[in-house]
């Protein structure tokens, strides 16, 4: 794996975090549930932190970081999913949480795929592993909230 390929993989993760930022900001604005709005604001902050850490590694490798408006195709689907579900369900708590779990699963899978690459430098691997652990905890927290609404 070349430096350019590593930078490309990290840029894909930046784009996923860009979408998490956009998706959770939108969800926080749209949801009438104050507990969820607070959670989504915290997850927006988490995503900004992840994006910043990834950007530091990209720059360290001589790459360019995508702008905040750049998202991945799969992540756009996640954001649209939240928008559609919110619009048709009257911002139903369970449905919004289900959409968020869907998106968090996609983010976890993307991180896992990048970490499968053996040539990732150890300092980047450590950052990605830490972020993946937090993403899994977030996904599980959201799933627990979703399950409590059933």
mmCIF file of N, CA and C in Angstrom:
data_model
loop_
_atom_site.group_PDB
_atom_site.id
_atom_site.type_symbol
_atom_site.label_atom_id
_atom_site.label_comp_id
_atom_site.label_asym_id
_atom_site.label_seq_id
_atom_site.Cartn_x
_atom_site.Cartn_y
_atom_site.Cartn_z
ATOM 1 N N UNK A 1 0.852 -1.178 0.000
ATOM 2 C CA UNK A 1 0.000 0.000 0.000
ATOM 3 C C UNK A 1 0.897 1.240 0.000
ATOM 4 N N UNK A 2 0.673 2.134 -0.929
ATOM 5 C CA UNK A 2 1.487 3.347 -1.035
ATOM 6 C C UNK A 2 0.952 4.432 -0.100
ATOM 7 N N UNK A 3 1.754 5.476 0.082
ATOM 8 C CA UNK A 3 1.302 6.611 0.882
ATOM 9 C C UNK A 3 0.019 7.202 0.313
ATOM 10 N N UNK A 4 -0.051 7.308 -1.020
ATOM 11 C CA UNK A 4 -1.249 7.852 -1.658
ATOM 12 C C UNK A 4 -2.481 6.997 -1.354
ATOM 13 N N UNK A 5 -2.311 5.695 -1.350
ATOM 14 C CA UNK A 5 -3.429 4.798 -1.046
ATOM 15 C C UNK A 5 -3.862 4.938 0.411
ATOM 16 N N UNK A 6 -2.901 5.106 1.300
ATOM 17 C CA UNK A 6 -3.225 5.317 2.710
ATOM 18 C C UNK A 6 -3.974 6.636 2.869
ATOM 19 N N UNK A 7 -3.484 7.691 2.222
ATOM 20 C CA UNK A 7 -4.149 8.993 2.270
ATOM 21 C C UNK A 7 -5.566 8.882 1.711
ATOM 22 N N UNK A 8 -5.748 8.150 0.616
ATOM 23 C CA UNK A 8 -7.087 7.956 0.041
ATOM 24 C C UNK A 8 -8.022 7.274 1.046
ATOM 25 N N UNK A 9 -7.514 6.253 1.725
ATOM 26 C CA UNK A 9 -8.326 5.549 2.727
ATOM 27 C C UNK A 9 -8.696 6.479 3.882
ATOM 28 N N UNK A 10 -7.724 7.270 4.339
ATOM 29 C CA UNK A 10 -8.007 8.212 5.416
ATOM 30 C C UNK A 10 -8.996 9.287 4.963
ATOM 31 N N UNK A 11 -8.868 9.714 3.705
ATOM 32 C CA UNK A 11 -9.815 10.698 3.177
ATOM 33 C C UNK A 11 -11.235 10.136 3.139
ATOM 34 N N UNK A 12 -11.361 8.839 2.834
ATOM 35 C CA UNK A 12 -12.686 8.211 2.877
ATOM 36 C C UNK A 12 -13.270 8.287 4.289
ATOM 37 N N UNK A 13 -12.424 8.095 5.298
ATOM 38 C CA UNK A 13 -12.890 8.179 6.681
ATOM 39 C C UNK A 13 -13.235 9.622 7.059
ATOM 40 N N UNK A 14 -12.475 10.571 6.533
ATOM 41 C CA UNK A 14 -12.808 11.983 6.760
ATOM 42 C C UNK A 14 -14.191 12.271 6.188
ATOM 43 N N UNK A 15 -14.453 11.768 4.991
ATOM 44 C CA UNK A 15 -15.752 12.002 4.353
ATOM 45 C C UNK A 15 -16.890 11.382 5.160
ATOM 46 N N UNK A 16 -16.653 10.214 5.727
ATOM 47 C CA UNK A 16 -17.676 9.599 6.581
ATOM 48 C C UNK A 16 -17.922 10.465 7.808
ATOM 49 N N UNK A 17 -16.849 10.998 8.386
ATOM 50 C CA UNK A 17 -17.031 11.879 9.541
ATOM 51 C C UNK A 17 -17.679 13.195 9.148
ATOM 52 N N UNK A 18 -17.387 13.688 7.946
ATOM 53 C CA UNK A 18 -18.095 14.866 7.450
ATOM 54 C C UNK A 18 -19.592 14.590 7.417
ATOM 55 N N UNK A 19 -19.941 13.403 6.945
ATOM 56 C CA UNK A 19 -21.348 13.082 6.863
ATOM 57 C C UNK A 19 -21.957 12.883 8.240
ATOM 58 N N UNK A 20 -21.211 12.297 9.155
ATOM 59 C CA UNK A 20 -21.712 12.162 10.527
ATOM 60 C C UNK A 20 -21.992 13.551 11.097
ATOM 61 N N UNK A 21 -21.082 14.490 10.847
ATOM 62 C CA UNK A 21 -21.286 15.864 11.321
ATOM 63 C C UNK A 21 -22.586 16.415 10.745
ATOM 64 N N UNK A 22 -22.726 16.343 9.429
ATOM 65 C CA UNK A 22 -23.925 16.872 8.768
ATOM 66 C C UNK A 22 -25.190 16.144 9.213
ATOM 67 N N UNK A 23 -25.117 14.821 9.289
ATOM 68 C CA UNK A 23 -26.287 14.018 9.661
ATOM 69 C C UNK A 23 -26.725 14.263 11.090
ATOM 70 N N UNK A 24 -25.771 14.267 12.021
ATOM 71 C CA UNK A 24 -26.140 14.469 13.419
ATOM 72 C C UNK A 24 -26.569 15.909 13.692
ATOM 73 N N UNK A 25 -25.975 16.879 12.993
ATOM 74 C CA UNK A 25 -26.448 18.264 13.134
ATOM 75 C C UNK A 25 -27.898 18.373 12.685
ATOM 76 N N UNK A 26 -28.203 17.762 11.534
ATOM 77 C CA UNK A 26 -29.568 17.797 10.995
ATOM 78 C C UNK A 26 -30.525 17.078 11.942
ATOM 79 N N UNK A 27 -30.113 15.921 12.443
ATOM 80 C CA UNK A 27 -30.965 15.168 13.363
ATOM 81 C C UNK A 27 -31.218 15.969 14.643
ATOM 82 N N UNK A 28 -30.183 16.643 15.172
ATOM 83 C CA UNK A 28 -30.337 17.447 16.389
ATOM 84 C C UNK A 28 -31.315 18.595 16.168
ATOM 85 N N UNK A 29 -31.280 19.186 14.967
ATOM 86 C CA UNK A 29 -32.197 20.281 14.641
ATOM 87 C C UNK A 29 -33.633 19.780 14.480
ATOM 88 N N UNK A 30 -33.796 18.619 13.867
ATOM 89 C CA UNK A 30 -35.121 18.127 13.492
ATOM 90 C C UNK A 30 -35.859 17.415 14.618
ATOM 91 N N UNK A 31 -35.121 16.805 15.518
ATOM 92 C CA UNK A 31 -35.769 15.977 16.532
ATOM 93 C C UNK A 31 -36.355 16.865 17.631
ATOM 94 N N UNK A 32 -37.526 16.536 18.079
ATOM 95 C CA UNK A 32 -38.164 17.304 19.138
ATOM 96 C C UNK A 32 -37.807 16.759 20.515
ATOM 97 N N UNK A 33 -37.164 15.630 20.560
ATOM 98 C CA UNK A 33 -36.755 14.973 21.795
ATOM 99 C C UNK A 33 -35.451 15.617 22.288
ATOM 100 N N UNK A 34 -35.488 16.297 23.425
ATOM 101 C CA UNK A 34 -34.308 17.033 23.906
ATOM 102 C C UNK A 34 -33.153 16.107 24.288
ATOM 103 N N UNK A 35 -33.466 14.917 24.785
ATOM 104 C CA UNK A 35 -32.401 13.950 25.121
ATOM 105 C C UNK A 35 -31.636 13.551 23.869
ATOM 106 N N UNK A 36 -32.353 13.247 22.803
ATOM 107 C CA UNK A 36 -31.694 12.858 21.554
ATOM 108 C C UNK A 36 -30.969 14.038 20.927
ATOM 109 N N UNK A 37 -31.548 15.222 20.993
ATOM 110 C CA UNK A 37 -30.887 16.407 20.444
ATOM 111 C C UNK A 37 -29.535 16.604 21.125
ATOM 112 N N UNK A 38 -29.490 16.420 22.427
ATOM 113 C CA UNK A 38 -28.239 16.549 23.167
ATOM 114 C C UNK A 38 -27.235 15.470 22.747
ATOM 115 N N UNK A 39 -27.717 14.241 22.619
ATOM 116 C CA UNK A 39 -26.857 13.142 22.171
ATOM 117 C C UNK A 39 -26.285 13.445 20.794
ATOM 118 N N UNK A 40 -27.119 13.899 19.872
ATOM 119 C CA UNK A 40 -26.662 14.163 18.513
ATOM 120 C C UNK A 40 -25.657 15.311 18.471
ATOM 121 N N UNK A 41 -25.825 16.292 19.327
ATOM 122 C CA UNK A 41 -24.843 17.378 19.405
ATOM 123 C C UNK A 41 -23.496 16.846 19.897
ATOM 124 N N UNK A 42 -23.538 15.938 20.885
ATOM 125 C CA UNK A 42 -22.299 15.320 21.371
ATOM 126 C C UNK A 42 -21.631 14.487 20.278
ATOM 127 N N UNK A 43 -22.429 13.800 19.489
ATOM 128 C CA UNK A 43 -21.877 12.975 18.414
ATOM 129 C C UNK A 43 -21.322 13.839 17.283
ATOM 130 N N UNK A 44 -21.884 15.015 17.102
ATOM 131 C CA UNK A 44 -21.315 15.969 16.145
ATOM 132 C C UNK A 44 -19.919 16.374 16.607
ATOM 133 N N UNK A 45 -19.779 16.656 17.895
ATOM 134 C CA UNK A 45 -18.462 17.016 18.456
ATOM 135 C C UNK A 45 -17.476 15.860 18.320
ATOM 136 N N UNK A 46 -17.940 14.651 18.577
ATOM 137 C CA UNK A 46 -17.085 13.472 18.427
ATOM 138 C C UNK A 46 -16.577 13.370 16.986
ATOM 139 N N UNK A 47 -17.471 13.573 16.041
ATOM 140 C CA UNK A 47 -17.107 13.477 14.628
ATOM 141 C C UNK A 47 -16.101 14.553 14.240
ATOM 142 N N UNK A 48 -16.265 15.750 14.775
ATOM 143 C CA UNK A 48 -15.305 16.828 14.494
ATOM 144 C C UNK A 48 -13.915 16.478 15.038
ATOM 145 N N UNK A 49 -13.890 15.878 16.214
ATOM 146 C CA UNK A 49 -12.612 15.452 16.805
ATOM 147 C C UNK A 49 -11.960 14.377 15.925
ATOM 148 N N UNK A 50 -12.739 13.383 15.514
ATOM 149 C CA UNK A 50 -12.214 12.327 14.650
ATOM 150 C C UNK A 50 -11.672 12.916 13.356
ATOM 151 N N UNK A 51 -12.434 13.826 12.765
ATOM 152 C CA UNK A 51 -12.027 14.456 11.510
ATOM 153 C C UNK A 51 -10.693 15.178 11.686
ATOM 154 N N UNK A 52 -10.550 15.884 12.772
ATOM 155 C CA UNK A 52 -9.319 16.624 13.048
ATOM 156 C C UNK A 52 -8.127 15.677 13.199
ATOM 157 N N UNK A 53 -8.320 14.587 13.916
ATOM 158 C CA UNK A 53 -7.242 13.611 14.100
ATOM 159 C C UNK A 53 -6.839 12.980 12.767
ATOM 160 N N UNK A 54 -7.829 12.636 11.963
ATOM 161 C CA UNK A 54 -7.540 12.070 10.639
ATOM 162 C C UNK A 54 -6.808 13.080 9.767
ATOM 163 N N UNK A 55 -7.264 14.327 9.810
ATOM 164 C CA UNK A 55 -6.636 15.379 9.011
ATOM 165 C C UNK A 55 -5.173 15.549 9.394
ATOM 166 N N UNK A 56 -4.866 15.488 10.686
ATOM 167 C CA UNK A 56 -3.474 15.600 11.138
ATOM 168 C C UNK A 56 -2.610 14.504 10.506
ATOM 169 N N UNK A 57 -3.129 13.284 10.468
ATOM 170 C CA UNK A 57 -2.385 12.172 9.872
ATOM 171 C C UNK A 57 -2.240 12.331 8.365
ATOM 172 N N UNK A 58 -3.273 12.826 7.710
ATOM 173 C CA UNK A 58 -3.215 13.027 6.263
ATOM 174 C C UNK A 58 -2.146 14.052 5.921
ATOM 175 N N UNK A 59 -2.139 15.157 6.645
ATOM 176 C CA UNK A 59 -1.145 16.211 6.411
ATOM 177 C C UNK A 59 0.259 15.684 6.703
ATOM 178 N N UNK A 60 0.381 14.911 7.763
ATOM 179 C CA UNK A 60 1.680 14.313 8.125
ATOM 180 C C UNK A 60 2.230 13.442 6.997
ATOM 181 N N UNK A 61 1.321 12.823 6.238
ATOM 182 C CA UNK A 61 1.729 11.960 5.124
ATOM 183 C C UNK A 61 1.849 12.731 3.814
ATOM 184 N N UNK A 62 1.646 14.053 3.870
ATOM 185 C CA UNK A 62 1.783 14.874 2.672
ATOM 186 C C UNK A 62 0.539 14.946 1.818
ATOM 187 N N UNK A 63 -0.595 14.540 2.349
ATOM 188 C CA UNK A 63 -1.831 14.556 1.581
ATOM 189 C C UNK A 63 -2.654 15.803 1.828
ATOM 190 N N UNK A 64 -3.739 15.914 1.071
ATOM 191 C CA UNK A 64 -4.680 17.016 1.228
ATOM 192 C C UNK A 64 -5.975 16.485 1.820
ATOM 193 N N UNK A 65 -6.527 17.258 2.747
ATOM 194 C CA UNK A 65 -7.730 16.859 3.465
ATOM 195 C C UNK A 65 -8.970 17.368 2.714
ATOM 196 N N UNK A 66 -9.978 16.502 2.531
ATOM 197 C CA UNK A 66 -11.217 16.953 1.885
ATOM 198 C C UNK A 66 -11.899 18.040 2.714
ATOM 199 N N UNK A 67 -12.611 18.932 2.042
ATOM 200 C CA UNK A 67 -13.370 19.960 2.737
ATOM 201 C C UNK A 67 -14.529 19.355 3.505
ATOM 202 N N UNK A 68 -15.058 20.111 4.444
ATOM 203 C CA UNK A 68 -16.149 19.637 5.299
ATOM 204 C C UNK A 68 -17.397 19.282 4.492
ATOM 205 N N UNK A 69 -17.546 19.891 3.317
ATOM 206 C CA UNK A 69 -18.734 19.625 2.508
ATOM 207 C C UNK A 69 -18.626 18.322 1.723
ATOM 208 N N UNK A 70 -17.441 17.738 1.641
ATOM 209 C CA UNK A 70 -17.258 16.502 0.876
ATOM 210 C C UNK A 70 -17.684 15.300 1.705
ATOM 211 N N UNK A 71 -18.589 14.504 1.132
ATOM 212 C CA UNK A 71 -19.053 13.294 1.793
ATOM 213 C C UNK A 71 -18.918 12.122 0.837
ATOM 214 N N UNK A 72 -19.026 10.928 1.383
ATOM 215 C CA UNK A 72 -18.956 9.741 0.536
ATOM 216 C C UNK A 72 -20.357 9.370 0.072
ATOM 217 N N UNK A 73 -20.440 8.669 -1.020
ATOM 218 C CA UNK A 73 -21.739 8.296 -1.587
ATOM 219 C C UNK A 73 -22.564 7.506 -0.584
ATOM 220 N N UNK A 74 -21.952 6.546 0.082
ATOM 221 C CA UNK A 74 -22.671 5.752 1.076
ATOM 222 C C UNK A 74 -23.168 6.601 2.224
ATOM 223 N N UNK A 75 -22.388 7.594 2.613
ATOM 224 C CA UNK A 75 -22.798 8.457 3.709
ATOM 225 C C UNK A 75 -23.937 9.375 3.307
ATOM 226 N N UNK A 76 -23.951 9.794 2.058
ATOM 227 C CA UNK A 76 -25.076 10.603 1.592
ATOM 228 C C UNK A 76 -26.370 9.816 1.720
ATOM 229 N N UNK A 77 -26.284 8.538 1.453
ATOM 230 C CA UNK A 77 -27.465 7.681 1.599
ATOM 231 C C UNK A 77 -27.919 7.680 3.049
ATOM 232 N N UNK A 78 -26.964 7.603 3.980
ATOM 233 C CA UNK A 78 -27.309 7.621 5.403
ATOM 234 C C UNK A 78 -28.018 8.918 5.773
ATOM 235 N N UNK A 79 -27.481 10.058 5.332
ATOM 236 C CA UNK A 79 -28.092 11.345 5.655
ATOM 237 C C UNK A 79 -29.493 11.422 5.050
ATOM 238 N N UNK A 80 -29.631 10.976 3.812
ATOM 239 C CA UNK A 80 -30.946 10.977 3.170
ATOM 240 C C UNK A 80 -31.916 10.076 3.925
ATOM 241 N N UNK A 81 -31.426 8.947 4.412
ATOM 242 C CA UNK A 81 -32.241 8.006 5.171
ATOM 243 C C UNK A 81 -32.824 8.685 6.405
ATOM 244 N N UNK A 82 -31.984 9.434 7.139
ATOM 245 C CA UNK A 82 -32.476 10.150 8.314
ATOM 246 C C UNK A 82 -33.502 11.193 7.894
ATOM 247 N N UNK A 83 -33.221 11.930 6.831
ATOM 248 C CA UNK A 83 -34.140 12.966 6.349
ATOM 249 C C UNK A 83 -35.497 12.361 5.984
ATOM 250 N N UNK A 84 -35.464 11.285 5.223
ATOM 251 C CA UNK A 84 -36.704 10.662 4.757
ATOM 252 C C UNK A 84 -37.497 10.108 5.934
ATOM 253 N N UNK A 85 -36.805 9.367 6.800
ATOM 254 C CA UNK A 85 -37.491 8.781 7.945
ATOM 255 C C UNK A 85 -38.101 9.861 8.830
ATOM 256 N N UNK A 86 -37.352 10.930 9.075
ATOM 257 C CA UNK A 86 -37.867 12.021 9.913
ATOM 258 C C UNK A 86 -39.100 12.648 9.288
ATOM 259 N N UNK A 87 -39.050 12.857 7.991
ATOM 260 C CA UNK A 87 -40.162 13.513 7.298
ATOM 261 C C UNK A 87 -41.430 12.665 7.337
ATOM 262 N N UNK A 88 -41.299 11.372 7.142
ATOM 263 C CA UNK A 88 -42.477 10.516 7.039
ATOM 264 C C UNK A 88 -42.996 9.993 8.367
ATOM 265 N N UNK A 89 -42.204 10.073 9.393
ATOM 266 C CA UNK A 89 -42.645 9.501 10.664
ATOM 267 C C UNK A 89 -42.913 10.556 11.725
ATOM 268 N N UNK A 90 -42.858 11.809 11.345
ATOM 269 C CA UNK A 90 -43.076 12.839 12.343
ATOM 270 C C UNK A 90 -41.963 12.844 13.375
ATOM 271 N N UNK A 91 -40.768 12.498 12.937
ATOM 272 C CA UNK A 91 -39.590 12.497 13.794
ATOM 273 C C UNK A 91 -39.725 11.504 14.946
ATOM 274 N N UNK A 92 -40.268 10.354 14.638
ATOM 275 C CA UNK A 92 -40.440 9.278 15.595
ATOM 276 C C UNK A 92 -39.092 8.833 16.152
ATOM 277 N N UNK A 93 -38.973 8.771 17.460
ATOM 278 C CA UNK A 93 -37.725 8.457 18.151
ATOM 279 C C UNK A 93 -37.131 7.127 17.689
ATOM 280 N N UNK A 94 -37.931 6.091 17.674
ATOM 281 C CA UNK A 94 -37.427 4.768 17.298
ATOM 282 C C UNK A 94 -36.888 4.765 15.870
ATOM 283 N N UNK A 95 -37.614 5.365 14.955
ATOM 284 C CA UNK A 95 -37.216 5.352 13.553
ATOM 285 C C UNK A 95 -35.946 6.163 13.327
ATOM 286 N N UNK A 96 -35.836 7.312 13.983
ATOM 287 C CA UNK A 96 -34.621 8.122 13.872
ATOM 288 C C UNK A 96 -33.430 7.343 14.422
ATOM 289 N N UNK A 97 -33.605 6.692 15.571
ATOM 290 C CA UNK A 97 -32.510 5.903 16.156
ATOM 291 C C UNK A 97 -32.142 4.726 15.259
ATOM 292 N N UNK A 98 -33.131 4.101 14.646
ATOM 293 C CA UNK A 98 -32.862 3.000 13.714
ATOM 294 C C UNK A 98 -32.007 3.496 12.552
ATOM 295 N N UNK A 99 -32.322 4.663 12.031
ATOM 296 C CA UNK A 99 -31.542 5.242 10.941
ATOM 297 C C UNK A 99 -30.113 5.533 11.381
ATOM 298 N N UNK A 100 -29.969 6.016 12.595
ATOM 299 C CA UNK A 100 -28.630 6.317 13.115
ATOM 300 C C UNK A 100 -27.800 5.044 13.294
ATOM 301 N N UNK A 101 -28.420 3.984 13.781
ATOM 302 C CA UNK A 101 -27.707 2.701 13.916
ATOM 303 C C UNK A 101 -27.239 2.232 12.547
ATOM 304 N N UNK A 102 -28.102 2.371 11.544
ATOM 305 C CA UNK A 102 -27.747 2.004 10.173
ATOM 306 C C UNK A 102 -26.480 2.751 9.735
ATOM 307 N N UNK A 103 -26.459 4.057 9.960
ATOM 308 C CA UNK A 103 -25.304 4.862 9.573
ATOM 309 C C UNK A 103 -24.060 4.534 10.368
ATOM 310 N N UNK A 104 -24.218 4.298 11.661
ATOM 311 C CA UNK A 104 -23.061 3.964 12.496
ATOM 312 C C UNK A 104 -22.483 2.606 12.101
ATOM 313 N N UNK A 105 -23.332 1.665 11.726
ATOM 314 C CA UNK A 105 -22.838 0.378 11.237
ATOM 315 C C UNK A 105 -21.974 0.567 9.995
ATOM 316 N N UNK A 106 -22.402 1.439 9.098
ATOM 317 C CA UNK A 106 -21.630 1.714 7.878
ATOM 318 C C UNK A 106 -20.276 2.323 8.230
ATOM 319 N N UNK A 107 -20.244 3.238 9.186
ATOM 320 C CA UNK A 107 -18.973 3.861 9.601
ATOM 321 C C UNK A 107 -18.041 2.825 10.222
ATOM 322 N N UNK A 108 -18.581 1.976 11.085
ATOM 323 C CA UNK A 108 -17.777 0.920 11.719
ATOM 324 C C UNK A 108 -17.181 0.015 10.651
ATOM 325 N N UNK A 109 -17.984 -0.396 9.684
ATOM 326 C CA UNK A 109 -17.504 -1.285 8.620
ATOM 327 C C UNK A 109 -16.383 -0.637 7.822
ATOM 328 N N UNK A 110 -16.497 0.652 7.532
ATOM 329 C CA UNK A 110 -15.464 1.350 6.769
ATOM 330 C C UNK A 110 -14.152 1.395 7.554
ATOM 331 N N UNK A 111 -14.232 1.698 8.832
ATOM 332 C CA UNK A 111 -13.031 1.708 9.677
ATOM 333 C C UNK A 111 -12.405 0.317 9.727
ATOM 334 N N UNK A 112 -13.229 -0.706 9.881
ATOM 335 C CA UNK A 112 -12.714 -2.077 9.932
ATOM 336 C C UNK A 112 -11.981 -2.436 8.645
ATOM 337 N N UNK A 113 -12.538 -2.028 7.506
ATOM 338 C CA UNK A 113 -11.895 -2.309 6.217
ATOM 339 C C UNK A 113 -10.526 -1.639 6.124
ATOM 340 N N UNK A 114 -10.442 -0.392 6.540
ATOM 341 C CA UNK A 114 -9.162 0.317 6.482
ATOM 342 C C UNK A 114 -8.158 -0.362 7.411
ATOM 343 N N UNK A 115 -8.605 -0.770 8.586
ATOM 344 C CA UNK A 115 -7.687 -1.404 9.541
ATOM 345 C C UNK A 115 -7.215 -2.795 9.096
ATOM 346 N N UNK A 116 -7.892 -3.394 8.124
ATOM 347 C CA UNK A 116 -7.454 -4.683 7.594
ATOM 348 C C UNK A 116 -6.168 -4.551 6.784
ATOM 349 N N UNK A 117 -5.872 -3.348 6.317
ATOM 350 C CA UNK A 117 -4.656 -3.110 5.533
ATOM 351 C C UNK A 117 -3.432 -3.219 6.433
ATOM 352 N N UNK A 118 -2.542 -4.122 6.100
ATOM 353 C CA UNK A 118 -1.370 -4.382 6.934
ATOM 354 C C UNK A 118 -0.338 -3.257 6.883
ATOM 355 N N UNK A 119 -0.327 -2.495 5.812
ATOM 356 C CA UNK A 119 0.711 -1.495 5.624
ATOM 357 C C UNK A 119 0.424 -0.161 6.307
ATOM 358 N N UNK A 120 -0.674 -0.059 7.003
ATOM 359 C CA UNK A 120 -0.999 1.189 7.706
ATOM 360 C C UNK A 120 0.043 1.399 8.811
ATOM 361 N N UNK A 121 0.676 2.578 8.854
ATOM 362 C CA UNK A 121 1.664 2.839 9.911
ATOM 363 C C UNK A 121 1.039 2.713 11.303
ATOM 364 N N UNK A 122 1.835 2.303 12.268
ATOM 365 C CA UNK A 122 1.314 2.023 13.611
ATOM 366 C C UNK A 122 0.686 3.251 14.266
ATOM 367 N N UNK A 123 1.249 4.451 14.039
ATOM 368 C CA UNK A 123 0.672 5.636 14.671
ATOM 369 C C UNK A 123 -0.714 5.940 14.112
ATOM 370 N N UNK A 124 -0.943 5.624 12.839
ATOM 371 C CA UNK A 124 -2.271 5.805 12.250
ATOM 372 C C UNK A 124 -3.195 4.684 12.719
ATOM 373 N N UNK A 125 -2.678 3.479 12.767
ATOM 374 C CA UNK A 125 -3.464 2.329 13.229
ATOM 375 C C UNK A 125 -4.007 2.588 14.638
ATOM 376 N N UNK A 126 -3.175 3.179 15.487
ATOM 377 C CA UNK A 126 -3.603 3.462 16.863
ATOM 378 C C UNK A 126 -4.766 4.460 16.869
ATOM 379 N N UNK A 127 -4.652 5.521 16.084
ATOM 380 C CA UNK A 127 -5.731 6.517 15.988
ATOM 381 C C UNK A 127 -7.014 5.860 15.489
ATOM 382 N N UNK A 128 -6.897 5.073 14.420
ATOM 383 C CA UNK A 128 -8.078 4.429 13.842
ATOM 384 C C UNK A 128 -8.707 3.429 14.805
ATOM 385 N N UNK A 129 -7.883 2.686 15.519
ATOM 386 C CA UNK A 129 -8.403 1.706 16.481
ATOM 387 C C UNK A 129 -9.159 2.389 17.614
ATOM 388 N N UNK A 130 -8.618 3.491 18.090
ATOM 389 C CA UNK A 130 -9.274 4.241 19.160
ATOM 390 C C UNK A 130 -10.606 4.801 18.666
ATOM 391 N N UNK A 131 -10.602 5.374 17.469
ATOM 392 C CA UNK A 131 -11.837 5.912 16.906
ATOM 393 C C UNK A 131 -12.857 4.805 16.675
ATOM 394 N N UNK A 132 -12.403 3.658 16.191
ATOM 395 C CA UNK A 132 -13.311 2.536 15.952
ATOM 396 C C UNK A 132 -13.948 2.074 17.259
ATOM 397 N N UNK A 133 -13.163 2.000 18.316
ATOM 398 C CA UNK A 133 -13.723 1.617 19.617
ATOM 399 C C UNK A 133 -14.821 2.583 20.043
ATOM 400 N N UNK A 134 -14.576 3.886 19.859
ATOM 401 C CA UNK A 134 -15.587 4.888 20.215
ATOM 402 C C UNK A 134 -16.822 4.769 19.324
ATOM 403 N N UNK A 135 -16.612 4.505 18.032
ATOM 404 C CA UNK A 135 -17.745 4.333 17.121
ATOM 405 C C UNK A 135 -18.602 3.137 17.521
ATOM 406 N N UNK A 136 -17.953 2.057 17.895
ATOM 407 C CA UNK A 136 -18.709 0.872 18.336
ATOM 408 C C UNK A 136 -19.518 1.183 19.596
ATOM 409 N N UNK A 137 -18.911 1.903 20.530
ATOM 410 C CA UNK A 137 -19.628 2.283 21.753
ATOM 411 C C UNK A 137 -20.820 3.174 21.426
ATOM 412 N N UNK A 138 -20.611 4.108 20.503
ATOM 413 C CA UNK A 138 -21.690 5.003 20.082
ATOM 414 C C UNK A 138 -22.824 4.210 19.442
ATOM 415 N N UNK A 139 -22.461 3.322 18.532
ATOM 416 C CA UNK A 139 -23.472 2.496 17.863
ATOM 417 C C UNK A 139 -24.267 1.680 18.883
ATOM 418 N N UNK A 140 -23.559 1.094 19.840
ATOM 419 C CA UNK A 140 -24.221 0.285 20.859
ATOM 420 C C UNK A 140 -25.125 1.141 21.751
ATOM 421 N N UNK A 141 -24.677 2.344 22.075
ATOM 422 C CA UNK A 141 -25.487 3.260 22.875
ATOM 423 C C UNK A 141 -26.769 3.630 22.135
ATOM 424 N N UNK A 142 -26.646 3.944 20.862
ATOM 425 C CA UNK A 142 -27.814 4.312 20.064
ATOM 426 C C UNK A 142 -28.751 3.100 19.917
ATOM 427 N N UNK A 143 -28.171 1.914 19.703
ATOM 428 C CA UNK A 143 -28.987 0.697 19.581
ATOM 429 C C UNK A 143 -29.750 0.422 20.875
ATOM 430 N N UNK A 144 -29.107 0.661 22.006
ATOM 431 C CA UNK A 144 -29.763 0.467 23.302
ATOM 432 C C UNK A 144 -30.947 1.428 23.450
ATOM 433 N N UNK A 145 -30.734 2.689 23.073
ATOM 434 C CA UNK A 145 -31.828 3.663 23.109
ATOM 435 C C UNK A 145 -32.966 3.253 22.179
ATOM 436 N N UNK A 146 -32.589 2.780 20.987
ATOM 437 C CA UNK A 146 -33.592 2.331 20.011
ATOM 438 C C UNK A 146 -34.397 1.158 20.574
ATOM 439 N N UNK A 147 -33.698 0.191 21.150
ATOM 440 C CA UNK A 147 -34.359 -1.006 21.673
ATOM 441 C C UNK A 147 -35.299 -0.680 22.833
ATOM 442 N N UNK A 148 -34.985 0.376 23.575
ATOM 443 C CA UNK A 148 -35.826 0.776 24.700
ATOM 444 C C UNK A 148 -37.133 1.389 24.220
ATOM 445 N N UNK A 149 -37.195 1.760 22.947
ATOM 446 C CA UNK A 149 -38.433 2.365 22.416
ATOM 447 C C UNK A 149 -39.361 1.346 21.782
ATOM 448 N N UNK A 150 -38.926 0.098 21.725
ATOM 449 C CA UNK A 150 -39.750 -0.935 21.078
ATOM 450 C C UNK A 150 -40.894 -1.375 21.967
#
